[in-house]
């Protein structure tokens, strides 16, 4: 349910724009943290790896941010975009799969402070009861019940491809509407569910095309 | 250096098309492995999550693959696309970073058979000499020398954001021209180098936008 916050308010905002915004936030926060108070759209574009026109076009969906001749206020703009993305609160996340990848995700500190792994599930009985911080690994059979009970809206799928659809269905049945999918499979989900794929194999396979012999 | 293989041979092929092809290969291989010999563009589109028109348009860059009324030959088409992507050989890969994430990548079996982690580097002396299969972890100081010596063209960056640019520079100095970057930072690379970002945090941050309260 895209919402416009001022700017070209009547237009639906393309998902590709929404997908770029986190990199804007990250870059602007980095600049603000390093004492850079304002930046031109050209400089910002150079750091992000897009064009200045692209940045202006993306931001125009949400309002007017730059000042003629002064550029963007890094702290103000990063906060404004973070608010648009609803990153001004903390979101609980359910992680399914506790193999090598799931463990790396569970211990990854980069998701904080905006995301908190609030529940972890695995199929293997020997992992159940193990803890990551104060979160105990639970049986995958409990996914729907637990995410519904805790009101969790985001899920991370770190199980093998053959199990991923079933796990997605259980998460969605419990009320999850946003899925980060590490399994190399295209998930079938209802229209109200957003899926982002993390697909390192496809990324690698799309780079060899460009390699010389 | 995009190359066209028949089809609309004179047009440069958009990177977005190249990025979709691995999912075509994966889906077609899965079908062929399960005894499905041919598939209509509508059915294939449904499985991949794009439109049939998109598939026809993407494939038109490379030649004519479908037969009127018969659909696509799954085995033939998967092999043809794999060849276009140069996945008909094995590629050696250098992995830099051997923390939680690097370990998960090193042990991930999904990269085989097309990719082989042929060298692993880490900064931490206590990890150096440890082995994954027959590959011993080496000091990051040796990156350029080793990748040049072994002719490695692909690199995976699994180090913290602050170290990623330096690691990228060392890999590129050794002849690497394709980088899979797990670090949450935009790398600055020369035009002949392809970078794909694996950015789960940005993916998560671009989904909260769509969540209801």
mmCIF file of C-alpha atoms in Angstrom:
data_model
loop_
_atom_site.group_PDB
_atom_site.id
_atom_site.type_symbol
_atom_site.label_atom_id
_atom_site.label_comp_id
_atom_site.label_asym_id
_atom_site.label_seq_id
_atom_site.Cartn_x
_atom_site.Cartn_y
_atom_site.Cartn_z
ATOM 1 C CA UNK A 1 0.000 0.000 0.000
ATOM 2 C CA UNK A 2 2.241 2.813 -1.211
ATOM 3 C CA UNK A 3 1.581 6.151 0.391
ATOM 4 C CA UNK A 4 2.827 9.439 -0.938
ATOM 5 C CA UNK A 5 4.015 11.983 1.622
ATOM 6 C CA UNK A 6 3.574 15.271 -0.194
ATOM 7 C CA UNK A 7 5.242 15.852 -3.551
ATOM 8 C CA UNK A 8 3.584 14.123 -6.519
ATOM 9 C CA UNK A 9 1.064 12.776 -4.025
ATOM 10 C CA UNK A 10 -1.451 11.456 -6.496
ATOM 11 C CA UNK A 11 0.993 9.167 -8.332
ATOM 12 C CA UNK A 12 1.689 5.660 -7.096
ATOM 13 C CA UNK A 13 5.375 5.424 -6.278
ATOM 14 C CA UNK A 14 7.234 2.805 -8.346
ATOM 15 C CA UNK A 15 8.744 0.017 -6.292
ATOM 16 C CA UNK A 16 12.111 0.625 -7.948
ATOM 17 C CA UNK A 17 12.155 4.081 -6.305
ATOM 18 C CA UNK A 18 11.315 2.608 -2.902
ATOM 19 C CA UNK A 19 14.130 0.096 -3.364
ATOM 20 C CA UNK A 20 16.671 2.861 -3.918
ATOM 21 C CA UNK A 21 15.693 4.882 -0.846
ATOM 22 C CA UNK A 22 17.561 2.742 1.730
ATOM 23 C CA UNK A 23 20.849 3.476 -0.030
ATOM 24 C CA UNK A 24 20.037 7.176 0.082
ATOM 25 C CA UNK A 25 19.400 6.926 3.827
ATOM 26 C CA UNK A 26 22.601 4.957 4.411
ATOM 27 C CA UNK A 27 24.737 7.372 2.415
ATOM 28 C CA UNK A 28 23.189 10.492 3.969
ATOM 29 C CA UNK A 29 23.536 9.083 7.497
ATOM 30 C CA UNK A 30 27.170 8.265 6.818
ATOM 31 C CA UNK A 31 27.772 11.832 5.646
ATOM 32 C CA UNK A 32 25.887 13.354 8.586
ATOM 33 C CA UNK A 33 27.816 11.136 11.020
ATOM 34 C CA UNK A 34 31.060 12.385 9.494
ATOM 35 C CA UNK A 35 30.150 16.035 9.912
ATOM 36 C CA UNK A 36 29.023 16.741 6.334
ATOM 37 C CA UNK A 37 25.970 18.963 6.866
ATOM 38 C CA UNK A 38 24.936 19.522 3.272
ATOM 39 C CA UNK A 39 25.695 17.975 -0.106
ATOM 40 C CA UNK A 40 24.875 18.821 -3.712
ATOM 41 C CA UNK A 41 22.784 16.396 -5.733
ATOM 42 C CA UNK A 42 25.821 15.822 -7.981
ATOM 43 C CA UNK A 43 28.050 14.804 -5.103
ATOM 44 C CA UNK A 44 25.343 12.664 -3.556
ATOM 45 C CA UNK A 45 24.692 11.012 -6.921
ATOM 46 C CA UNK A 46 28.381 10.254 -7.330
ATOM 47 C CA UNK A 47 28.514 8.560 -3.944
ATOM 48 C CA UNK A 48 25.394 6.513 -4.581
ATOM 49 C CA UNK A 49 26.260 5.584 -8.145
ATOM 50 C CA UNK A 50 23.204 7.092 -9.827
ATOM 51 C CA UNK A 51 22.681 10.397 -11.671
ATOM 52 C CA UNK A 52 21.721 13.658 -9.994
ATOM 53 C CA UNK A 53 18.600 13.764 -12.189
ATOM 54 C CA UNK A 54 17.621 10.356 -10.837
ATOM 55 C CA UNK A 55 17.925 11.543 -7.238
ATOM 56 C CA UNK A 56 15.856 14.653 -7.923
ATOM 57 C CA UNK A 57 13.219 12.576 -9.705
ATOM 58 C CA UNK A 58 13.086 9.974 -6.924
ATOM 59 C CA UNK A 59 12.776 12.575 -4.188
ATOM 60 C CA UNK A 60 10.141 14.557 -6.109
ATOM 61 C CA UNK A 61 7.621 11.840 -5.234
ATOM 62 C CA UNK A 62 7.845 12.836 -1.595
ATOM 63 C CA UNK A 63 8.212 16.602 -1.559
ATOM 64 C CA UNK A 64 10.849 19.266 -1.998
ATOM 65 C CA UNK A 65 14.090 18.651 -0.149
ATOM 66 C CA UNK A 66 16.940 20.526 -1.830
ATOM 67 C CA UNK A 67 17.554 24.251 -1.536
ATOM 68 C CA UNK A 68 18.672 26.032 -4.698
ATOM 69 C CA UNK A 69 22.440 26.510 -4.464
ATOM 70 C CA UNK A 70 22.653 24.904 -1.013
ATOM 71 C CA UNK A 71 22.104 21.243 -1.784
ATOM 72 C CA UNK A 72 20.547 18.760 0.581
ATOM 73 C CA UNK A 73 20.675 18.935 4.371
ATOM 74 C CA UNK A 74 22.102 15.477 5.120
ATOM 75 C CA UNK A 75 20.613 15.000 8.597
ATOM 76 C CA UNK A 76 17.211 16.359 7.646
ATOM 77 C CA UNK A 77 16.955 14.389 4.419
ATOM 78 C CA UNK A 78 18.135 11.097 5.935
ATOM 79 C CA UNK A 79 15.537 11.420 8.689
ATOM 80 C CA UNK A 80 12.818 12.367 6.230
ATOM 81 C CA UNK A 81 13.487 9.366 3.988
ATOM 82 C CA UNK A 82 13.819 7.048 6.982
ATOM 83 C CA UNK A 83 10.385 8.225 8.112
ATOM 84 C CA UNK A 84 8.937 7.606 4.624
ATOM 85 C CA UNK A 85 10.346 4.067 4.786
ATOM 86 C CA UNK A 86 8.945 3.730 8.330
ATOM 87 C CA UNK A 87 12.387 3.160 9.774
ATOM 88 C CA UNK A 88 11.649 5.474 12.706
ATOM 89 C CA UNK A 89 10.538 2.474 14.765
ATOM 90 C CA UNK A 90 11.794 -1.049 15.435
ATOM 91 C CA UNK A 91 10.360 -4.027 13.569
ATOM 92 C CA UNK A 92 10.285 -7.590 14.864
ATOM 93 C CA UNK A 93 11.378 -10.250 12.403
ATOM 94 C CA UNK A 94 10.957 -14.034 12.255
ATOM 95 C CA UNK A 95 13.933 -15.992 10.916
ATOM 96 C CA UNK A 96 13.321 -19.492 9.563
ATOM 97 C CA UNK A 97 16.302 -21.781 9.050
ATOM 98 C CA UNK A 98 19.270 -22.127 11.365
ATOM 99 C CA UNK A 99 21.928 -23.727 9.174
ATOM 100 C CA UNK A 100 25.126 -21.878 8.179
ATOM 101 C CA UNK A 101 23.190 -19.103 6.490
ATOM 102 C CA UNK A 102 20.541 -18.772 9.189
ATOM 103 C CA UNK A 103 23.245 -18.573 11.839
ATOM 104 C CA UNK A 104 25.049 -15.845 9.915
ATOM 105 C CA UNK A 105 21.760 -13.924 9.615
ATOM 106 C CA UNK A 106 20.951 -14.431 13.304
ATOM 107 C CA UNK A 107 24.347 -13.078 14.352
ATOM 108 C CA UNK A 108 24.451 -10.280 11.797
ATOM 109 C CA UNK A 109 24.483 -6.998 13.670
ATOM 110 C CA UNK A 110 23.726 -4.821 10.663
ATOM 111 C CA UNK A 111 19.952 -5.278 10.967
ATOM 112 C CA UNK A 112 19.917 -3.378 14.262
ATOM 113 C CA UNK A 113 18.513 -1.043 15.465
ATOM 114 C CA UNK A 114 15.625 -1.054 12.988
ATOM 115 C CA UNK A 115 15.092 -4.780 12.951
ATOM 116 C CA UNK A 116 15.145 -7.296 15.767
ATOM 117 C CA UNK A 117 15.193 -11.043 15.189
ATOM 118 C CA UNK A 118 12.368 -11.806 17.618
ATOM 119 C CA UNK A 119 11.802 -15.467 16.732
ATOM 120 C CA UNK A 120 13.926 -18.189 15.125
ATOM 121 C CA UNK A 121 12.655 -21.486 13.764
ATOM 122 C CA UNK A 122 14.376 -24.622 12.536
ATOM 123 C CA UNK A 123 13.382 -28.105 11.434
ATOM 124 C CA UNK A 124 16.216 -29.947 13.144
ATOM 125 C CA UNK A 125 15.431 -31.125 16.655
ATOM 126 C CA UNK A 126 19.076 -30.823 17.718
ATOM 127 C CA UNK A 127 18.957 -27.046 17.152
ATOM 128 C CA UNK A 128 15.702 -26.446 18.995
ATOM 129 C CA UNK A 129 16.211 -24.789 22.372
ATOM 130 C CA UNK A 130 19.599 -23.345 21.358
ATOM 131 C CA UNK A 131 19.709 -19.609 21.988
ATOM 132 C CA UNK A 132 20.911 -16.521 20.133
ATOM 133 C CA UNK A 133 20.940 -13.810 22.784
ATOM 134 C CA UNK A 134 17.560 -14.145 24.468
ATOM 135 C CA UNK A 135 15.850 -15.829 21.516
ATOM 136 C CA UNK A 136 15.451 -19.620 21.695
ATOM 137 C CA UNK A 137 15.228 -21.598 18.443
ATOM 138 C CA UNK A 138 11.741 -23.116 18.088
ATOM 139 C CA UNK A 139 10.258 -25.903 15.981
ATOM 140 C CA UNK A 140 9.137 -24.896 12.485
ATOM 141 C CA UNK A 141 5.762 -26.471 13.270
ATOM 142 C CA UNK A 142 5.056 -23.455 15.508
ATOM 143 C CA UNK A 143 5.746 -20.733 12.904
ATOM 144 C CA UNK A 144 2.143 -19.665 12.223
ATOM 145 C CA UNK A 145 1.107 -19.710 15.862
ATOM 146 C CA UNK A 146 4.147 -17.756 17.091
ATOM 147 C CA UNK A 147 4.222 -15.031 14.429
ATOM 148 C CA UNK A 148 0.469 -14.522 14.852
ATOM 149 C CA UNK A 149 0.820 -14.378 18.637
ATOM 150 C CA UNK A 150 3.715 -11.915 18.528
ATOM 151 C CA UNK A 151 2.295 -9.841 15.680
ATOM 152 C CA UNK A 152 5.398 -10.300 13.541
ATOM 153 C CA UNK A 153 5.056 -8.826 10.038
ATOM 154 C CA UNK A 154 8.467 -9.575 8.523
ATOM 155 C CA UNK A 155 10.022 -12.964 7.792
ATOM 156 C CA UNK A 156 13.449 -14.097 6.634
ATOM 157 C CA UNK A 157 13.576 -17.433 4.814
ATOM 158 C CA UNK A 158 16.947 -19.179 5.105
ATOM 159 C CA UNK A 159 15.912 -22.773 4.376
ATOM 160 C CA UNK A 160 16.692 -24.986 1.359
ATOM 161 C CA UNK A 161 14.789 -24.335 -1.880
ATOM 162 C CA UNK A 162 12.543 -27.371 -1.439
ATOM 163 C CA UNK A 163 11.226 -26.110 1.908
ATOM 164 C CA UNK A 164 10.925 -22.418 1.111
ATOM 165 C CA UNK A 165 7.364 -22.316 -0.256
ATOM 166 C CA UNK A 166 5.991 -24.228 2.712
ATOM 167 C CA UNK A 167 7.791 -21.907 5.132
ATOM 168 C CA UNK A 168 6.490 -18.855 3.247
ATOM 169 C CA UNK A 169 2.928 -20.202 3.444
ATOM 170 C CA UNK A 170 3.212 -20.733 7.201
ATOM 171 C CA UNK A 171 4.627 -17.259 7.789
ATOM 172 C CA UNK A 172 1.911 -15.659 5.660
ATOM 173 C CA UNK A 173 -0.770 -17.659 7.464
ATOM 174 C CA UNK A 174 0.482 -16.097 10.685
ATOM 175 C CA UNK A 175 0.223 -12.558 9.331
ATOM 176 C CA UNK A 176 3.655 -11.932 7.802
ATOM 177 C CA UNK A 177 3.381 -9.662 4.747
ATOM 178 C CA UNK A 178 7.056 -9.013 3.922
ATOM 179 C CA UNK A 179 9.505 -11.785 3.104
ATOM 180 C CA UNK A 180 13.252 -11.704 2.617
ATOM 181 C CA UNK A 181 13.924 -14.888 0.658
ATOM 182 C CA UNK A 182 17.411 -16.430 0.590
ATOM 183 C CA UNK A 183 16.194 -19.673 -1.020
ATOM 184 C CA UNK A 184 16.872 -19.958 -4.781
ATOM 185 C CA UNK A 185 13.220 -20.342 -5.720
ATOM 186 C CA UNK A 186 10.479 -17.986 -6.906
ATOM 187 C CA UNK A 187 7.860 -17.871 -4.130
ATOM 188 C CA UNK A 188 4.154 -17.721 -4.958
ATOM 189 C CA UNK A 189 2.521 -15.280 -2.578
ATOM 190 C CA UNK A 190 -0.760 -13.335 -2.409
ATOM 191 C CA UNK A 191 -0.734 -9.771 -3.796
ATOM 192 C CA UNK A 192 -0.602 -8.151 -0.340
ATOM 193 C CA UNK A 193 2.779 -9.798 0.398
ATOM 194 C CA UNK A 194 6.089 -8.193 -0.622
ATOM 195 C CA UNK A 195 9.032 -10.453 -1.396
ATOM 196 C CA UNK A 196 12.674 -9.475 -1.843
ATOM 197 C CA UNK A 197 15.064 -12.101 -3.126
ATOM 198 C CA UNK A 198 18.618 -12.470 -1.879
ATOM 199 C CA UNK A 199 20.116 -14.467 -4.678
ATOM 200 C CA UNK A 200 23.920 -14.531 -4.735
ATOM 201 C CA UNK A 201 23.997 -17.401 -7.236
ATOM 202 C CA UNK A 202 21.895 -15.492 -9.781
ATOM 203 C CA UNK A 203 24.064 -12.426 -9.178
ATOM 204 C CA UNK A 204 27.213 -14.441 -9.886
ATOM 205 C CA UNK A 205 25.632 -16.071 -12.936
ATOM 206 C CA UNK A 206 24.725 -12.693 -14.373
ATOM 207 C CA UNK A 207 28.310 -11.416 -14.099
ATOM 208 C CA UNK A 208 30.101 -14.172 -15.995
ATOM 209 C CA UNK A 209 28.360 -12.864 -19.114
ATOM 210 C CA UNK A 210 30.679 -9.863 -18.954
ATOM 211 C CA UNK A 211 33.937 -11.730 -18.349
ATOM 212 C CA UNK A 212 36.589 -11.932 -21.031
ATOM 213 C CA UNK A 213 38.318 -15.226 -21.601
ATOM 214 C CA UNK B 1 31.439 -6.180 -22.870
ATOM 215 C CA UNK B 2 27.977 -7.409 -23.805
ATOM 216 C CA UNK B 3 27.852 -9.681 -26.821
ATOM 217 C CA UNK B 4 24.726 -10.571 -28.756
ATOM 218 C CA UNK B 5 24.406 -14.147 -29.977
ATOM 219 C CA UNK B 6 22.033 -13.892 -32.915
ATOM 220 C CA UNK B 7 18.625 -12.269 -32.538
ATOM 221 C CA UNK B 8 18.674 -8.479 -32.314
ATOM 222 C CA UNK B 9 22.421 -8.769 -32.647
ATOM 223 C CA UNK B 10 23.182 -5.129 -33.235
ATOM 224 C CA UNK B 11 21.543 -3.858 -30.046
ATOM 225 C CA UNK B 12 23.436 -3.753 -26.791
ATOM 226 C CA UNK B 13 21.671 -6.001 -24.325
ATOM 227 C CA UNK B 14 20.400 -4.182 -21.237
ATOM 228 C CA UNK B 15 21.951 -5.371 -18.001
ATOM 229 C CA UNK B 16 18.478 -5.848 -16.533
ATOM 230 C CA UNK B 17 17.860 -8.558 -19.151
ATOM 231 C CA UNK B 18 21.156 -10.271 -18.316
ATOM 232 C CA UNK B 19 20.185 -10.177 -14.644
ATOM 233 C CA UNK B 20 16.934 -12.017 -15.319
ATOM 234 C CA UNK B 21 18.507 -14.832 -17.355
ATOM 235 C CA UNK B 22 19.852 -16.864 -14.387
ATOM 236 C CA UNK B 23 16.303 -17.267 -13.069
ATOM 237 C CA UNK B 24 15.219 -18.478 -16.510
ATOM 238 C CA UNK B 25 18.024 -21.057 -16.489
ATOM 239 C CA UNK B 26 17.187 -22.204 -12.960
ATOM 240 C CA UNK B 27 13.481 -22.558 -13.693
ATOM 241 C CA UNK B 28 14.021 -24.352 -17.028
ATOM 242 C CA UNK B 29 16.568 -26.740 -15.503
ATOM 243 C CA UNK B 30 14.181 -27.549 -12.687
ATOM 244 C CA UNK B 31 11.443 -28.327 -15.212
ATOM 245 C CA UNK B 32 13.739 -30.410 -17.422
ATOM 246 C CA UNK B 33 14.982 -32.335 -14.376
ATOM 247 C CA UNK B 34 11.387 -33.120 -13.484
ATOM 248 C CA UNK B 35 10.531 -34.493 -16.912
ATOM 249 C CA UNK B 36 8.810 -31.412 -18.334
ATOM 250 C CA UNK B 37 10.092 -31.330 -21.930
ATOM 251 C CA UNK B 38 8.328 -28.220 -23.173
ATOM 252 C CA UNK B 39 6.499 -25.260 -21.654
ATOM 253 C CA UNK B 40 4.444 -22.382 -23.007
ATOM 254 C CA UNK B 41 5.682 -18.857 -22.467
ATOM 255 C CA UNK B 42 2.611 -18.212 -20.301
ATOM 256 C CA UNK B 43 3.363 -21.114 -17.973
ATOM 257 C CA UNK B 44 7.046 -20.234 -17.837
ATOM 258 C CA UNK B 45 6.176 -16.604 -17.110
ATOM 259 C CA UNK B 46 3.879 -17.647 -14.290
ATOM 260 C CA UNK B 47 6.627 -19.721 -12.680
ATOM 261 C CA UNK B 48 9.208 -16.976 -12.979
ATOM 262 C CA UNK B 49 6.898 -14.180 -11.909
ATOM 263 C CA UNK B 50 7.196 -12.042 -15.047
ATOM 264 C CA UNK B 51 4.902 -11.656 -18.076
ATOM 265 C CA UNK B 52 5.059 -13.863 -21.162
ATOM 266 C CA UNK B 53 5.703 -10.742 -23.243
ATOM 267 C CA UNK B 54 8.721 -10.006 -21.062
ATOM 268 C CA UNK B 55 10.165 -13.464 -21.635
ATOM 269 C CA UNK B 56 9.674 -13.215 -25.397
ATOM 270 C CA UNK B 57 11.244 -9.762 -25.429
ATOM 271 C CA UNK B 58 14.203 -10.861 -23.287
ATOM 272 C CA UNK B 59 14.901 -13.933 -25.405
ATOM 273 C CA UNK B 60 14.515 -12.004 -28.681
ATOM 274 C CA UNK B 61 17.927 -10.453 -28.000
ATOM 275 C CA UNK B 62 19.552 -13.830 -28.477
ATOM 276 C CA UNK B 63 17.619 -15.538 -31.260
ATOM 277 C CA UNK B 64 14.403 -17.450 -31.808
ATOM 278 C CA UNK B 65 13.710 -20.168 -29.241
ATOM 279 C CA UNK B 66 9.976 -20.907 -29.090
ATOM 280 C CA UNK B 67 8.027 -22.897 -31.671
ATOM 281 C CA UNK B 68 4.552 -21.615 -32.561
ATOM 282 C CA UNK B 69 2.046 -23.715 -30.626
ATOM 283 C CA UNK B 70 4.732 -25.904 -29.079
ATOM 284 C CA UNK B 71 6.302 -23.624 -26.513
ATOM 285 C CA UNK B 72 9.886 -23.778 -25.377
ATOM 286 C CA UNK B 73 12.024 -26.915 -25.238
ATOM 287 C CA UNK B 74 13.142 -26.761 -21.589
ATOM 288 C CA UNK B 75 16.437 -28.647 -21.919
ATOM 289 C CA UNK B 76 17.472 -26.873 -25.111
ATOM 290 C CA UNK B 77 16.563 -23.405 -23.861
ATOM 291 C CA UNK B 78 18.212 -23.832 -20.457
ATOM 292 C CA UNK B 79 21.431 -24.948 -22.139
ATOM 293 C CA UNK B 80 21.292 -22.126 -24.675
ATOM 294 C CA UNK B 81 20.849 -19.457 -21.998
ATOM 295 C CA UNK B 82 23.516 -21.051 -19.804
ATOM 296 C CA UNK B 83 25.900 -20.830 -22.767
ATOM 297 C CA UNK B 84 24.999 -17.169 -23.331
ATOM 298 C CA UNK B 85 25.791 -16.518 -19.658
ATOM 299 C CA UNK B 86 29.001 -18.542 -20.054
ATOM 300 C CA UNK B 87 27.913 -21.043 -17.442
ATOM 301 C CA UNK B 88 29.100 -23.943 -19.591
ATOM 302 C CA UNK B 89 32.436 -23.854 -17.763
ATOM 303 C CA UNK B 90 33.641 -23.568 -14.180
ATOM 304 C CA UNK B 91 34.797 -20.238 -12.770
ATOM 305 C CA UNK B 92 37.245 -19.804 -9.927
ATOM 306 C CA UNK B 93 36.278 -17.278 -7.274
ATOM 307 C CA UNK B 94 38.199 -15.465 -4.535
ATOM 308 C CA UNK B 95 36.338 -14.972 -1.254
ATOM 309 C CA UNK B 96 37.520 -12.225 1.086
ATOM 310 C CA UNK B 97 36.320 -12.269 4.676
ATOM 311 C CA UNK B 98 35.948 -15.321 6.878
ATOM 312 C CA UNK B 99 33.620 -14.152 9.646
ATOM 313 C CA UNK B 100 30.100 -15.563 10.079
ATOM 314 C CA UNK B 101 29.067 -14.452 6.619
ATOM 315 C CA UNK B 102 32.276 -15.526 4.873
ATOM 316 C CA UNK B 103 32.027 -18.938 6.495
ATOM 317 C CA UNK B 104 28.440 -19.337 5.323
ATOM 318 C CA UNK B 105 29.505 -18.364 1.789
ATOM 319 C CA UNK B 106 32.512 -20.716 1.889
ATOM 320 C CA UNK B 107 30.327 -23.633 2.937
ATOM 321 C CA UNK B 108 27.425 -22.795 0.640
ATOM 322 C CA UNK B 109 27.036 -25.614 -1.859
ATOM 323 C CA UNK B 110 24.711 -23.765 -4.196
ATOM 324 C CA UNK B 111 27.568 -22.076 -6.107
ATOM 325 C CA UNK B 112 28.737 -25.450 -7.465
ATOM 326 C CA UNK B 113 29.294 -26.671 -10.110
ATOM 327 C CA UNK B 114 29.670 -23.378 -11.982
ATOM 328 C CA UNK B 115 31.701 -21.610 -9.343
ATOM 329 C CA UNK B 116 34.525 -22.850 -7.167
ATOM 330 C CA UNK B 117 35.839 -20.915 -4.190
ATOM 331 C CA UNK B 118 39.496 -21.246 -5.174
ATOM 332 C CA UNK B 119 41.008 -18.826 -2.651
ATOM 333 C CA UNK B 120 39.890 -17.430 0.712
ATOM 334 C CA UNK B 121 41.410 -14.440 2.478
ATOM 335 C CA UNK B 122 40.987 -13.010 5.952
ATOM 336 C CA UNK B 123 42.539 -10.294 8.052
ATOM 337 C CA UNK B 124 42.573 -12.191 11.331
ATOM 338 C CA UNK B 125 45.756 -14.145 11.959
ATOM 339 C CA UNK B 126 43.900 -16.786 14.001
ATOM 340 C CA UNK B 127 41.900 -17.799 10.897
ATOM 341 C CA UNK B 128 44.865 -18.007 8.538
ATOM 342 C CA UNK B 129 45.815 -21.556 7.685
ATOM 343 C CA UNK B 130 42.355 -22.901 8.563
ATOM 344 C CA UNK B 131 40.962 -24.927 5.665
ATOM 345 C CA UNK B 132 37.639 -25.265 3.868
ATOM 346 C CA UNK B 133 37.969 -28.455 1.873
ATOM 347 C CA UNK B 134 41.343 -28.123 0.172
ATOM 348 C CA UNK B 135 41.453 -24.326 0.326
ATOM 349 C CA UNK B 136 43.533 -22.766 3.097
ATOM 350 C CA UNK B 137 42.621 -19.287 4.371
ATOM 351 C CA UNK B 138 45.365 -16.805 3.436
ATOM 352 C CA UNK B 139 46.339 -13.350 4.652
ATOM 353 C CA UNK B 140 44.489 -10.455 2.997
ATOM 354 C CA UNK B 141 47.866 -8.902 2.252
ATOM 355 C CA UNK B 142 48.288 -11.550 -0.453
ATOM 356 C CA UNK B 143 45.041 -10.904 -2.344
ATOM 357 C CA UNK B 144 46.472 -9.159 -5.406
ATOM 358 C CA UNK B 145 49.363 -11.553 -5.813
ATOM 359 C CA UNK B 146 47.256 -14.711 -5.459
ATOM 360 C CA UNK B 147 44.346 -13.712 -7.706
ATOM 361 C CA UNK B 148 46.797 -12.543 -10.382
ATOM 362 C CA UNK B 149 48.785 -15.769 -10.084
ATOM 363 C CA UNK B 150 45.727 -17.999 -10.296
ATOM 364 C CA UNK B 151 43.975 -15.916 -12.955
ATOM 365 C CA UNK B 152 40.873 -15.429 -10.805
ATOM 366 C CA UNK B 153 38.303 -13.065 -12.363
ATOM 367 C CA UNK B 154 35.508 -13.150 -9.776
ATOM 368 C CA UNK B 155 35.600 -11.916 -6.194
ATOM 369 C CA UNK B 156 33.195 -12.115 -3.275
ATOM 370 C CA UNK B 157 33.527 -9.397 -0.646
ATOM 371 C CA UNK B 158 32.299 -10.459 2.804
ATOM 372 C CA UNK B 159 34.190 -7.980 4.988
ATOM 373 C CA UNK B 160 32.873 -5.051 7.060
ATOM 374 C CA UNK B 161 31.843 -1.879 5.213
ATOM 375 C CA UNK B 162 34.947 0.014 6.303
ATOM 376 C CA UNK B 163 37.278 -2.540 4.677
ATOM 377 C CA UNK B 164 35.302 -3.241 1.505
ATOM 378 C CA UNK B 165 36.737 -0.569 -0.797
ATOM 379 C CA UNK B 166 40.308 -1.542 0.044
ATOM 380 C CA UNK B 167 39.546 -5.202 -0.579
ATOM 381 C CA UNK B 168 37.851 -4.337 -3.885
ATOM 382 C CA UNK B 169 40.907 -2.315 -4.964
ATOM 383 C CA UNK B 170 43.234 -5.226 -4.165
ATOM 384 C CA UNK B 171 41.079 -7.733 -6.043
ATOM 385 C CA UNK B 172 40.812 -5.443 -9.068
ATOM 386 C CA UNK B 173 44.573 -4.843 -9.010
ATOM 387 C CA UNK B 174 44.984 -8.614 -9.333
ATOM 388 C CA UNK B 175 42.719 -8.822 -12.376
ATOM 389 C CA UNK B 176 39.285 -9.421 -10.864
ATOM 390 C CA UNK B 177 36.558 -7.787 -12.991
ATOM 391 C CA UNK B 178 33.384 -9.080 -11.324
ATOM 392 C CA UNK B 179 32.557 -8.441 -7.680
ATOM 393 C CA UNK B 180 29.787 -9.788 -5.501
ATOM 394 C CA UNK B 181 29.627 -7.280 -2.661
ATOM 395 C CA UNK B 182 28.021 -8.198 0.664
ATOM 396 C CA UNK B 183 29.325 -5.070 2.407
ATOM 397 C CA UNK B 184 26.737 -2.292 2.866
ATOM 398 C CA UNK B 185 28.708 0.282 0.906
ATOM 399 C CA UNK B 186 28.693 1.532 -2.685
ATOM 400 C CA UNK B 187 32.039 0.483 -4.217
ATOM 401 C CA UNK B 188 33.875 2.777 -6.605
ATOM 402 C CA UNK B 189 35.251 0.672 -9.441
ATOM 403 C CA UNK B 190 36.598 1.264 -12.955
ATOM 404 C CA UNK B 191 34.099 0.898 -15.846
ATOM 405 C CA UNK B 192 35.380 -2.542 -16.866
ATOM 406 C CA UNK B 193 34.389 -4.002 -13.474
ATOM 407 C CA UNK B 194 30.883 -5.351 -12.802
ATOM 408 C CA UNK B 195 29.520 -5.185 -9.248
ATOM 409 C CA UNK B 196 26.435 -6.887 -7.850
ATOM 410 C CA UNK B 197 25.314 -5.916 -4.372
ATOM 411 C CA UNK B 198 23.913 -8.388 -1.874
ATOM 412 C CA UNK B 199 22.160 -6.055 0.479
ATOM 413 C CA UNK B 200 19.688 -7.723 2.837
ATOM 414 C CA UNK B 201 19.446 -4.624 5.040
ATOM 415 C CA UNK B 202 18.392 -2.409 2.118
ATOM 416 C CA UNK B 203 15.939 -5.114 1.020
ATOM 417 C CA UNK B 204 14.401 -5.179 4.500
ATOM 418 C CA UNK B 205 14.323 -1.386 4.692
ATOM 419 C CA UNK B 206 12.494 -1.176 1.381
ATOM 420 C CA UNK B 207 9.741 -3.546 2.560
ATOM 421 C CA UNK B 208 8.700 -1.746 5.740
ATOM 422 C CA UNK B 209 7.335 0.982 3.482
ATOM 423 C CA UNK B 210 4.539 -1.400 2.514
ATOM 424 C CA UNK B 211 3.655 -2.616 6.016
ATOM 425 C CA UNK B 212 0.405 -1.599 7.663
ATOM 426 C CA UNK B 213 0.444 -0.645 11.290
#
